PDB file of C-alpha atoms in Angstrom:
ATOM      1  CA  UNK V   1     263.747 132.629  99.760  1.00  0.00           C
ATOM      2  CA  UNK V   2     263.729 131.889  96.009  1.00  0.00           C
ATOM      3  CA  UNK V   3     261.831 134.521  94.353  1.00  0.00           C
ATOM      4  CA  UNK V   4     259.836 131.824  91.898  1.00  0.00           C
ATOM      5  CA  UNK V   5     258.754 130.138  95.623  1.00  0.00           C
ATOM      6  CA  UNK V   6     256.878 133.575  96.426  1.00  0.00           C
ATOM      7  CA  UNK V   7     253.139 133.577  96.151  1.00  0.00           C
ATOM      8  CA  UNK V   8     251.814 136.541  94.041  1.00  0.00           C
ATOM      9  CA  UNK V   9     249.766 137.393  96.491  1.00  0.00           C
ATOM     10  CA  UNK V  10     252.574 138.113  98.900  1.00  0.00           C
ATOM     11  CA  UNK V  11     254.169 141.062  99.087  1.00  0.00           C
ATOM     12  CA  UNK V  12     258.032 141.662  98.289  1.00  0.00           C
ATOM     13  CA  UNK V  13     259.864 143.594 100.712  1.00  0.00           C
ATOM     14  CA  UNK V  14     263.073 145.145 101.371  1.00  0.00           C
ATOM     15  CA  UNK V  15     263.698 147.111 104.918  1.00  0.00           C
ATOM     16  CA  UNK V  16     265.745 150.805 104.898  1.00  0.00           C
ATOM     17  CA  UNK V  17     267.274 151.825 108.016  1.00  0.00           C
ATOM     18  CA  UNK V  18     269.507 155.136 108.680  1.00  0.00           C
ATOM     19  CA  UNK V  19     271.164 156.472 111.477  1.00  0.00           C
ATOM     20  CA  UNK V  20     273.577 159.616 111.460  1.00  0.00           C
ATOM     21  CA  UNK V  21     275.969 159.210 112.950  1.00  0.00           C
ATOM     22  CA  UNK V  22     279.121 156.059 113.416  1.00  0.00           C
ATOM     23  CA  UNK V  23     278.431 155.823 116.917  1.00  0.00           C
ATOM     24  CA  UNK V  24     275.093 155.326 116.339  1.00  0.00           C
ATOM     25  CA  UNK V  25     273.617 151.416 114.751  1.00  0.00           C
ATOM     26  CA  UNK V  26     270.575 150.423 113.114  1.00  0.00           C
ATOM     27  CA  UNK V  27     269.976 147.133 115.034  1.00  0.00           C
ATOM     28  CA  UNK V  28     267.153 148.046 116.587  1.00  0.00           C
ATOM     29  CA  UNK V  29     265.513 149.496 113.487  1.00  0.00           C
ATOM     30  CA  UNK V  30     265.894 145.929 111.627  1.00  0.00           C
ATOM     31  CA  UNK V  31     264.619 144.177 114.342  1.00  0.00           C
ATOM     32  CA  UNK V  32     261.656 145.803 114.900  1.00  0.00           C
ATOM     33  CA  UNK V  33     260.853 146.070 110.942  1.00  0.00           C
ATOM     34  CA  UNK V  34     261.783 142.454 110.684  1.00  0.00           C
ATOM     35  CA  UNK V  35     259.100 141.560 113.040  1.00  0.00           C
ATOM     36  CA  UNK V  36     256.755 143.475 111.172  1.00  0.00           C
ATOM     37  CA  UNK V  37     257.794 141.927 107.885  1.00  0.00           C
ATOM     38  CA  UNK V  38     256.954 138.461 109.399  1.00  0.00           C
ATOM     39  CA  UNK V  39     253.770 139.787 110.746  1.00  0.00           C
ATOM     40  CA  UNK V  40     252.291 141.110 107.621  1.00  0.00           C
ATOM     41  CA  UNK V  41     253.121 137.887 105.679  1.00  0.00           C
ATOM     42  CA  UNK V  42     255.742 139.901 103.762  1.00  0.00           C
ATOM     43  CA  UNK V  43     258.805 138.474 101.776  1.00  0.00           C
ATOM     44  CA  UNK V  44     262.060 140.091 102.827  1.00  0.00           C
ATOM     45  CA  UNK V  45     263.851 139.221  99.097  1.00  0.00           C
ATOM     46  CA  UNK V  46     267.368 140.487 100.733  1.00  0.00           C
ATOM     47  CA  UNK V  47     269.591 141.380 103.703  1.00  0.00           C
ATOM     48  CA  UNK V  48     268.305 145.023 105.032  1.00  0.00           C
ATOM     49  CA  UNK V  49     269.629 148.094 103.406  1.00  0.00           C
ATOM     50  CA  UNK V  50     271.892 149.839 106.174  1.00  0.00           C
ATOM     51  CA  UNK V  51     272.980 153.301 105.482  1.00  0.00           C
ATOM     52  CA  UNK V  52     274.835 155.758 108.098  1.00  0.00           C
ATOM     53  CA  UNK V  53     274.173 159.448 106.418  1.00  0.00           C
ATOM     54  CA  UNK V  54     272.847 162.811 108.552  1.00  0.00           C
ATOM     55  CA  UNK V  55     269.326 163.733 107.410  1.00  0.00           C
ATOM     56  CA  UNK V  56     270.818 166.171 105.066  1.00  0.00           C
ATOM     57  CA  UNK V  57     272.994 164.129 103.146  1.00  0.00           C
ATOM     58  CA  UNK V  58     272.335 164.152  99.362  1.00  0.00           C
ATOM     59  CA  UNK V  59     274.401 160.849  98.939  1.00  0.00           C
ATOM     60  CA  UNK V  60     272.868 158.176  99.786  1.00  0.00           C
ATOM     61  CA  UNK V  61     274.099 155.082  98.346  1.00  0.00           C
ATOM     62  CA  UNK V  62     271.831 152.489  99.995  1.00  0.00           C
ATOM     63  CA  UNK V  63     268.561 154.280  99.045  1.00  0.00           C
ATOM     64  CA  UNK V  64     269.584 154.660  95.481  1.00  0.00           C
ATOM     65  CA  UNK V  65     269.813 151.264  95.564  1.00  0.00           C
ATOM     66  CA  UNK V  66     266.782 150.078  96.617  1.00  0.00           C
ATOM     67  CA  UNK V  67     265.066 152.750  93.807  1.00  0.00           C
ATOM     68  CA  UNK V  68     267.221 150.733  91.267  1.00  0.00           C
ATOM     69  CA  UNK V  69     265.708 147.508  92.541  1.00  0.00           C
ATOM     70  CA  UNK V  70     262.425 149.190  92.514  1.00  0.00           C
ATOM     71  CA  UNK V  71     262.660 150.254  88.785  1.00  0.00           C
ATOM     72  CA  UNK V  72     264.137 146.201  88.222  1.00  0.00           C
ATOM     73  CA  UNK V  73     260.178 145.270  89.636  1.00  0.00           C
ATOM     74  CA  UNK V  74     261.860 143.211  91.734  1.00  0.00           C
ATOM     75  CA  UNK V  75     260.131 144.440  95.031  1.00  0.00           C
ATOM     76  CA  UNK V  76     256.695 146.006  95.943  1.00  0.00           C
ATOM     77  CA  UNK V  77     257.153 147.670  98.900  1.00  0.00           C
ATOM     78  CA  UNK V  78     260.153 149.699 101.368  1.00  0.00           C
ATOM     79  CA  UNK V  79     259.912 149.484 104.977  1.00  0.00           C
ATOM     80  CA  UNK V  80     261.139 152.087 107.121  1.00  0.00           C
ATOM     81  CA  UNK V  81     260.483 152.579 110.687  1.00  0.00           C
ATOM     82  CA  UNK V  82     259.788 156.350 110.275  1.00  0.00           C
ATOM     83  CA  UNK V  83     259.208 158.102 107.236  1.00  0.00           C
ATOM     84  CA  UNK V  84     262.354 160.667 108.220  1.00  0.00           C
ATOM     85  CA  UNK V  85     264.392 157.349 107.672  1.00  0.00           C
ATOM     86  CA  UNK V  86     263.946 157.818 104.162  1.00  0.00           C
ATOM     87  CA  UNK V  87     263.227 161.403 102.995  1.00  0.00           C
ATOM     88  CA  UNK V  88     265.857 163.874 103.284  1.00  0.00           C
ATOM     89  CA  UNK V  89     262.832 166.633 103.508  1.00  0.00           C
ATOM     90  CA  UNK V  90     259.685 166.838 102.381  1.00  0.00           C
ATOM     91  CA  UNK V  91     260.485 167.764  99.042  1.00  0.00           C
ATOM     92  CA  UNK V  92     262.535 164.931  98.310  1.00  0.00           C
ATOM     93  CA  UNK V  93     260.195 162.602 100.793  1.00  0.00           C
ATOM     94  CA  UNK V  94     257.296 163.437  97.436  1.00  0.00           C
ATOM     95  CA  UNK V  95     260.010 163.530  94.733  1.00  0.00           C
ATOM     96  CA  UNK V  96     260.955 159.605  95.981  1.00  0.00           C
ATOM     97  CA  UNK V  97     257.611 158.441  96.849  1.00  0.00           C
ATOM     98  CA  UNK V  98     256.795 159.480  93.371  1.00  0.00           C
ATOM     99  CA  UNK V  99     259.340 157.575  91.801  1.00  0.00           C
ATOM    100  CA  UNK V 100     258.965 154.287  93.677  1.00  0.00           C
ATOM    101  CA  UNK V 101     254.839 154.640  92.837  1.00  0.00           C
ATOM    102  CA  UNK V 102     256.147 155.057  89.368  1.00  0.00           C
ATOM    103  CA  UNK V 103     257.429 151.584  89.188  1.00  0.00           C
ATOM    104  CA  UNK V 104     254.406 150.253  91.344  1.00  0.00           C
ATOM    105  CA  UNK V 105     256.492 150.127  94.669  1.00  0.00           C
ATOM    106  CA  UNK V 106     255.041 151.840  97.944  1.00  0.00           C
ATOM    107  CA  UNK V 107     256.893 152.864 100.860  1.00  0.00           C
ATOM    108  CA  UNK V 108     255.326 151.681 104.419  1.00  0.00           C
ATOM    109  CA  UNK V 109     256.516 153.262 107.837  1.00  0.00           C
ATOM    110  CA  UNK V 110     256.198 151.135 111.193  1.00  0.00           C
ATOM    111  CA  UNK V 111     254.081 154.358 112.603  1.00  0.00           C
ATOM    112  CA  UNK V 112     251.250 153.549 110.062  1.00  0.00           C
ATOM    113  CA  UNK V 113     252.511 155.782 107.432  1.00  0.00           C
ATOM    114  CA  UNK V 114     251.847 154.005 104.045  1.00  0.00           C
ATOM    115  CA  UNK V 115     252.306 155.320 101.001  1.00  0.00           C
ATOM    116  CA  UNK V 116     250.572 153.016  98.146  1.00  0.00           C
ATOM    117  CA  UNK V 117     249.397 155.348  95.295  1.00  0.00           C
ATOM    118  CA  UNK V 118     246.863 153.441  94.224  1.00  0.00           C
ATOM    119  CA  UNK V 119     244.859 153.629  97.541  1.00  0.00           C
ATOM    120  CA  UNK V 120     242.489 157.209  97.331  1.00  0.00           C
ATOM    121  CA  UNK V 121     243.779 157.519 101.645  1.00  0.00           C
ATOM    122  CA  UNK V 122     247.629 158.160  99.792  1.00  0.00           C
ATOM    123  CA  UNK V 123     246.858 159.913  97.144  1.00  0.00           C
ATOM    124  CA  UNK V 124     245.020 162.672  99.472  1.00  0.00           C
ATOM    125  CA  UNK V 125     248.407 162.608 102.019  1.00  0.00           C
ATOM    126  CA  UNK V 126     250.430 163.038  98.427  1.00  0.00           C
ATOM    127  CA  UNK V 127     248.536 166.036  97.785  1.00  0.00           C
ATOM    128  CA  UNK V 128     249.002 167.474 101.024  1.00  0.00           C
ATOM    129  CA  UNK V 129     252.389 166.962 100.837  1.00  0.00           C
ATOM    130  CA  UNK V 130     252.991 168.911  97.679  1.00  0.00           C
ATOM    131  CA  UNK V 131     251.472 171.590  99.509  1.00  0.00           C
ATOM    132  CA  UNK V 132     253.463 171.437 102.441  1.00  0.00           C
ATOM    133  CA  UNK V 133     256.874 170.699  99.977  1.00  0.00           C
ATOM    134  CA  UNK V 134     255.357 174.331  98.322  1.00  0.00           C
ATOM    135  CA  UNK V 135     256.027 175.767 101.927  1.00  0.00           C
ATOM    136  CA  UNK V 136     259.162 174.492 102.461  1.00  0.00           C
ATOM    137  CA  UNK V 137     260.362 175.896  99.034  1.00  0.00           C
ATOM    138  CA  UNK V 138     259.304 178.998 100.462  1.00  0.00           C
ATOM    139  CA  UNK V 139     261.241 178.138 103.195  1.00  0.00           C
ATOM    140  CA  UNK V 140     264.520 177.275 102.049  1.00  0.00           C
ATOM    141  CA  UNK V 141     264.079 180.287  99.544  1.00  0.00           C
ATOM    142  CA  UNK V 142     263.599 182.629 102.150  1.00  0.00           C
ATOM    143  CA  UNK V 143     266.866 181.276 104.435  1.00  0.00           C
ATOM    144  CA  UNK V 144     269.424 181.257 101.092  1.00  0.00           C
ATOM    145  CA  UNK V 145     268.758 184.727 100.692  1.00  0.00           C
ATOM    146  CA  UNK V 146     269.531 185.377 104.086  1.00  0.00           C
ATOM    147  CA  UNK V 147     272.411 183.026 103.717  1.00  0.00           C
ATOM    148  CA  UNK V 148     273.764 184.924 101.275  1.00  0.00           C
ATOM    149  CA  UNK V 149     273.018 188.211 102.682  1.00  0.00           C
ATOM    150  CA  UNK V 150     274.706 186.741 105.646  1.00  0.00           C
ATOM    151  CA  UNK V 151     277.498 185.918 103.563  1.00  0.00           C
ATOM    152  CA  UNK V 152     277.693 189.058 101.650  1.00  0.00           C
ATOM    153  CA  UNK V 153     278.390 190.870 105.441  1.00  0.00           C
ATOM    154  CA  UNK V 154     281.198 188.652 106.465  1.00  0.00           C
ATOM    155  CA  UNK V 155     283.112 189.911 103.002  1.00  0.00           C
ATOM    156  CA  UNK V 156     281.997 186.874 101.296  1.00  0.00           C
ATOM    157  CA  UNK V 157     282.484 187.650  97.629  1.00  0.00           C
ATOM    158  CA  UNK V 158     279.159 185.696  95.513  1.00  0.00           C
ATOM    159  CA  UNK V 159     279.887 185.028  91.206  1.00  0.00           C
ATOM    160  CA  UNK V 160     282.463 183.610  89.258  1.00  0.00           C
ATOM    161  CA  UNK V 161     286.047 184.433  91.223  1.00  0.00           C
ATOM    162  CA  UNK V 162     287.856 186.573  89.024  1.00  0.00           C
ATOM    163  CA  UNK V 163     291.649 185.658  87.960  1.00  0.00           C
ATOM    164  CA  UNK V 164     293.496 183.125  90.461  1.00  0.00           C
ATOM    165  CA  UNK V 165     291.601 183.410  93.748  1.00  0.00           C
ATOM    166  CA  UNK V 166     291.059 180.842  95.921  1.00  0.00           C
ATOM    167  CA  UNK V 167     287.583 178.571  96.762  1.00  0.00           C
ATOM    168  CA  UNK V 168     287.757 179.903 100.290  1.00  0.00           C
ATOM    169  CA  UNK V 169     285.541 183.364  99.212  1.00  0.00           C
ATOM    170  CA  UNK V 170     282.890 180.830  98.655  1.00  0.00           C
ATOM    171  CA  UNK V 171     283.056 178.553 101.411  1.00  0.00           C
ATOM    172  CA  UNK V 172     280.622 180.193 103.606  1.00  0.00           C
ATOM    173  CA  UNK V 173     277.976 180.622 100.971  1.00  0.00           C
ATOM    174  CA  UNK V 174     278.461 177.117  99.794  1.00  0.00           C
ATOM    175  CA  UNK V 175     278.078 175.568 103.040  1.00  0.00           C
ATOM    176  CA  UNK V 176     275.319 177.345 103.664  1.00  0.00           C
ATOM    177  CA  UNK V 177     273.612 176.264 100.717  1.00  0.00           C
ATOM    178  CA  UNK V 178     274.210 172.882 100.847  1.00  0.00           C
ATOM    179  CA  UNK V 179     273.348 172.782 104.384  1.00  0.00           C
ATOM    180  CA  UNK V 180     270.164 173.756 103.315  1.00  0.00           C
ATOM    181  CA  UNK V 181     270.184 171.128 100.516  1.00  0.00           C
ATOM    182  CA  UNK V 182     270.623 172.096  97.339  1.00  0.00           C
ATOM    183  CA  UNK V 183     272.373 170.156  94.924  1.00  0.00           C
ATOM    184  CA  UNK V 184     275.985 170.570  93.571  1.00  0.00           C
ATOM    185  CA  UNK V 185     274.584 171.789  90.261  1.00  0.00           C
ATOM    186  CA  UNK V 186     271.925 174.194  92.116  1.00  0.00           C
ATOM    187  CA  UNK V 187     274.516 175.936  94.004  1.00  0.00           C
ATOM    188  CA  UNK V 188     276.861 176.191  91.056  1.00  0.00           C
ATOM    189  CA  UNK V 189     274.017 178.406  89.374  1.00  0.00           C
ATOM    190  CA  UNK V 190     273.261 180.177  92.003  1.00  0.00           C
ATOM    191  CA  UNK V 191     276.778 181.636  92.909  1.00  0.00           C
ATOM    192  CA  UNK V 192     277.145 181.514  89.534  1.00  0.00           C
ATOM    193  CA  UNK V 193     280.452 178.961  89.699  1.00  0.00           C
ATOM    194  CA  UNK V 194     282.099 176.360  88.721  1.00  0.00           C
ATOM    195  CA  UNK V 195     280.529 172.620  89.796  1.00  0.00           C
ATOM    196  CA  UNK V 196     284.323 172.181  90.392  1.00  0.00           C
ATOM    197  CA  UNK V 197     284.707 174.917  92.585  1.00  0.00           C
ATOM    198  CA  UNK V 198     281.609 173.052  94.415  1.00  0.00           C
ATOM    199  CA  UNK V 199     282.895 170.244  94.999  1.00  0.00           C
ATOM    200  CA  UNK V 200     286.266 171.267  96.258  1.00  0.00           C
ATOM    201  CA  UNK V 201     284.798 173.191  98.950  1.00  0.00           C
ATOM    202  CA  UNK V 202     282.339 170.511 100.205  1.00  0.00           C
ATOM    203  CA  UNK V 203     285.478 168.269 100.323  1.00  0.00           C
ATOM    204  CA  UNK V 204     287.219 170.477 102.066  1.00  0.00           C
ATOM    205  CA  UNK V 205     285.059 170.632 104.635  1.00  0.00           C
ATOM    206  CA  UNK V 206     284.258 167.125 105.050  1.00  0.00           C
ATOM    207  CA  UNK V 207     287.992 166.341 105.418  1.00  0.00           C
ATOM    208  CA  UNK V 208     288.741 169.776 107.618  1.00  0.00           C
TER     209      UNK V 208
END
């Protein structure tokens, strides 16, 4: 549908689904949240945003997308059959809510979850959120350091290598990290090395 054939009244809508894994599809996801599109009276202004990426996965090429159409105001609201879909944890679940409410874009799951920050019922859910994101900090605090400590007793050596030694003495910690989420820069600073050094281990290990 043309966009200048759109009532303002009715809502424009893109659909988000995610699986992790190849052998997995999203087929069933679109269809059910294309039924609910047509239900609710809602515009679907393009073809559904498919992404295959584990729950952990920073990149997410598909999603970044749809928060770049989001900032464009061409959309008003995400559909997602579960809010998990979306958020990698609840820390980035608040961090991207955030940002879509930011450009006046709310994200709806097909369990009843809806997240439209103008509405005093998502605001309170927001705020519990935060809380529970607090927690999770806690969390993910608490497991690096025993991460590391974990690393530390397998001979791992943590800081900058010294002279020509290789990224392997940081693989373990690394993985660990990121498995826990962090970003590329975050773990960097934290074993105190080298973005590069980073990203050659994650490679690695994606292509081991």
């Amino acid at each position: 549908m043309n966009e200048t054939t759109i009532s303002k009244d009715t809502k424009r809508a893109v659909i988000y689904a995610r699986v992790s894994t190849d052998d997995q599809d999203c087929a069933r996801q679109v269809a059910d949240l294309t039924a609910w599109a047509k239900r609710a009276g809602y515009c679907l202004v393009c073809a559904p945003y498919i992404e295959t990426a584990s729950g952990m996965k920073t990149a997410r090429k598909a999603r970044a997308e749809i928060i770049a159409q989001a900032q464009r105001r061409q959309i008003d609201t995400v559909l997602v059959t579960e809010l998990s879909r979306w958020g990698r944890s609840t820390i980035d679940l608040l961090d991207t809510i955030e940002q879509l409410a930011s450009y006046g874009v709310s994200l709806e799951a097909l369990n009843g979850m809806t997240f439209d920050l103008k509405s005093a019922h998502s605001r309170l859910i927001l705020r519990l959120l935060a809380g529970l994101s607090e927690f999770e900090r806690d969390l993910i605090a608490e497991r690096t350091k025993s991460g590391l400590a974990h690393a530390r007793s397998k001979g791992v050596k943590l800081g900058r290598p010294q002279g020509n030694k290789t990224d392997e003495q940081h693989r373990d910690a690394v993985l660990e990290l990121h498995g826990l989420g962090f970003s590329y820069r975050e773990i960097a600073s934290k074993l105190r090395i080298g973005k590069d050094t980073v990203g050659r281990v994650l490679k690695a290990s994606a292509t081991s």
